[in-house]
Amino acid sequence: MTTSSSATLPKSGLPGLIENWRSDLLSGFLVFLIALPLCLGIAMASGFPPMSGIITAIIGGVVVSRINGSYVTINGPAAGLIVVIVDAVQALGQGDAMAGYRYTLAAIVIASVLQVLLGVFKAGKLSAFFPSSVVHGMLAAIGIIIMAKQIHTLLGVKPEAKSLLGTIAEIPHSLMDMNPEVSLIGLLGLLLLILWSVIKHPTLKMIPAPLLVVLLGLALGQYFDLDHIHQYLFLPDAAILPHHEFSVGPSFLVAVPEHFLAGFYLPDFSKIATGEFWLAVLTIWLVGSLESLLSASAVDKLDPFKRSSNLNRDLTAVGIGNVIAGMCGGLPMIAEIVRSSANINNGAKTGWSNFFHGLFLLIFVALFPKLIHEIPLSALAALLVFTGFRLASPKEFAKTLAVGVDNFAVFVITILGVLATDLLVGVAIGIGVELAIHVSRGLKLRNAFSMAFHVRQTDADTHHIAVSGAAVFSNFITLKSLLADFPQRKTVFFDLTEANLIDHTVMEFIHHFAEDYNQAGGRCQIVGLDDHESYSDHHLAARRKIAL
């Protein structure tokens, strides 16, 4: 399904609902089937009650879909925020999980107000300040952390280690002590996800893999009678096994209240004067805003109608949704890319599919809370381990290395920085290393935060944008702001002849801008790179001007 004609664009608002309700209702239902298990798993991995993930997705669908600036994005909790939230719960609660949860809700509310202000003052462009390699490194580190923590749940074992590195080191111990029945549920779910990712059959692909994992988990949970506490023997005659008796029970199932309204909690603002509270606010604000902006931009590229989201309005709407979620017990939400891409593949035309996905979740949890309780935790852990692997897959490492060794070094250092310290410090380390590399290549510190460029219009339809000096991640925000409101359907020449140094982040941005501009009916050409030396064979690698 492709189109480039504005005459065939789906209508918005109520006319859009009347015109496209069939396709949006069907897509909303299919996304609901994917979202339900993911919302539960993300909430529990974050140290929040399971219902908090559902609450967020309901608000993201029913409320945010009506005020946001995007077209086919799905708003809800995301795996990328698990690490931020669980760290906040642990730091603020100091061993008291429920207190930590309510303090973190307060941090979410404050962070969300800042997110709204970011959108209102049109500061969405600040996401440009984060170099591509650092963002990818941050996401890969999050993937590694999710896998490290969820593997234990998948195996039915609770790790004793309190630190992240200790949790990773304890994985072999958990493998030795795995609970066989619980592990079988998780490992079969993981195998099913892997098989489903390589299947090409279009009809089978219509069935959401997370739904199959949950159905398999429900069936095996009933077979192993996880509803009742009991012991069982596993291969008692195998002398090689360390022990044979294991116990299972409801503690291996999702714990949800019997009534939907019992899942709502109020935030506790009593720690608002402490440093750890504001550190949590800052981390939730930055990571949530950055992820939401990046995801919304990525979803725009998947939209068959090639519509461009109003990112500042979208950020404002997500912030409003997060204020509401924080006030009633929910996780923070972002524009979630996996569910959004499924939404597009299912034929969604407008934001009403997001609305229907939230509505179906509301109906389901209100009517069938007991069914949610029957889902094994190891089935949800399988979904999260698979999600974590996709964030930190060998493909991500290979893709980053292909751009250049410098890019790869920043990527790996960011990962190690996040794993050894925390998310904010790790990202700061990555940005510092990237700047140091640019300085070693001739970037003058006085130019690190200001880019020299001028725009010349040679006729009514032709614009020349000439960049001189250094063009790097830390100084191209003004250029990005200019291009955000640039006239459409014109001829644009990007002249980089006088640019001494161009990094990968800027090369990638200009390349994507040219691609999107050409697809929208204009003509954009990048010129002036003949006298530049590339740091790798990749077409988007950093490059510098050859001294003649």
mmCIF file of N, CA and C in Angstrom, residues 118 122-130 290 293 477:
data_model
loop_
_atom_site.group_PDB
_atom_site.id
_atom_site.type_symbol
_atom_site.label_atom_id
_atom_site.label_comp_id
_atom_site.label_asym_id
_atom_site.label_seq_id
_atom_site.Cartn_x
_atom_site.Cartn_y
_atom_site.Cartn_z
ATOM 1 N N LEU A 118 8.374 21.334 27.210
ATOM 2 C CA LEU A 118 9.295 21.094 26.097
ATOM 3 C C LEU A 118 8.554 21.192 24.765
ATOM 4 N N LYS A 122 8.272 24.439 21.839
ATOM 5 C CA LYS A 122 8.825 23.919 20.574
ATOM 6 C C LYS A 122 10.302 23.552 20.704
ATOM 7 N N ALA A 123 10.608 22.853 21.797
ATOM 8 C CA ALA A 123 12.002 22.464 22.046
ATOM 9 C C ALA A 123 12.261 21.005 21.661
ATOM 10 N N GLY A 124 11.340 20.405 20.900
ATOM 11 C CA GLY A 124 11.513 19.029 20.461
ATOM 12 C C GLY A 124 12.792 18.824 19.676
ATOM 13 N N LYS A 125 13.260 19.902 19.050
ATOM 14 C CA LYS A 125 14.493 19.815 18.241
ATOM 15 C C LYS A 125 15.727 19.522 19.083
ATOM 16 N N LEU A 126 15.630 19.670 20.422
ATOM 17 C CA LEU A 126 16.785 19.411 21.277
ATOM 18 C C LEU A 126 17.239 17.956 21.220
ATOM 19 N N SER A 127 16.376 17.082 20.707
ATOM 20 C CA SER A 127 16.769 15.677 20.548
ATOM 21 C C SER A 127 17.949 15.550 19.599
ATOM 22 N N ALA A 128 18.148 16.596 18.763
ATOM 23 C CA ALA A 128 19.267 16.573 17.814
ATOM 24 C C ALA A 128 20.601 16.588 18.536
ATOM 25 N N PHE A 129 20.624 17.029 19.788
ATOM 26 C CA PHE A 129 21.889 17.169 20.506
ATOM 27 C C PHE A 129 22.520 15.821 20.849
ATOM 28 N N PHE A 130 21.756 14.741 20.759
ATOM 29 C CA PHE A 130 22.286 13.422 21.108
ATOM 30 C C PHE A 130 22.801 12.725 19.851
ATOM 31 N N LEU A 290 13.210 11.904 24.624
ATOM 32 C CA LEU A 290 14.081 11.520 23.514
ATOM 33 C C LEU A 290 13.520 10.313 22.783
ATOM 34 N N LEU A 293 10.306 11.213 20.749
ATOM 35 C CA LEU A 293 10.608 11.977 19.527
ATOM 36 C C LEU A 293 11.227 11.085 18.457
ATOM 37 N N ILE A 477 21.613 22.178 15.778
ATOM 38 C CA ILE A 477 20.217 22.382 16.189
ATOM 39 C C ILE A 477 19.586 23.542 15.398
#
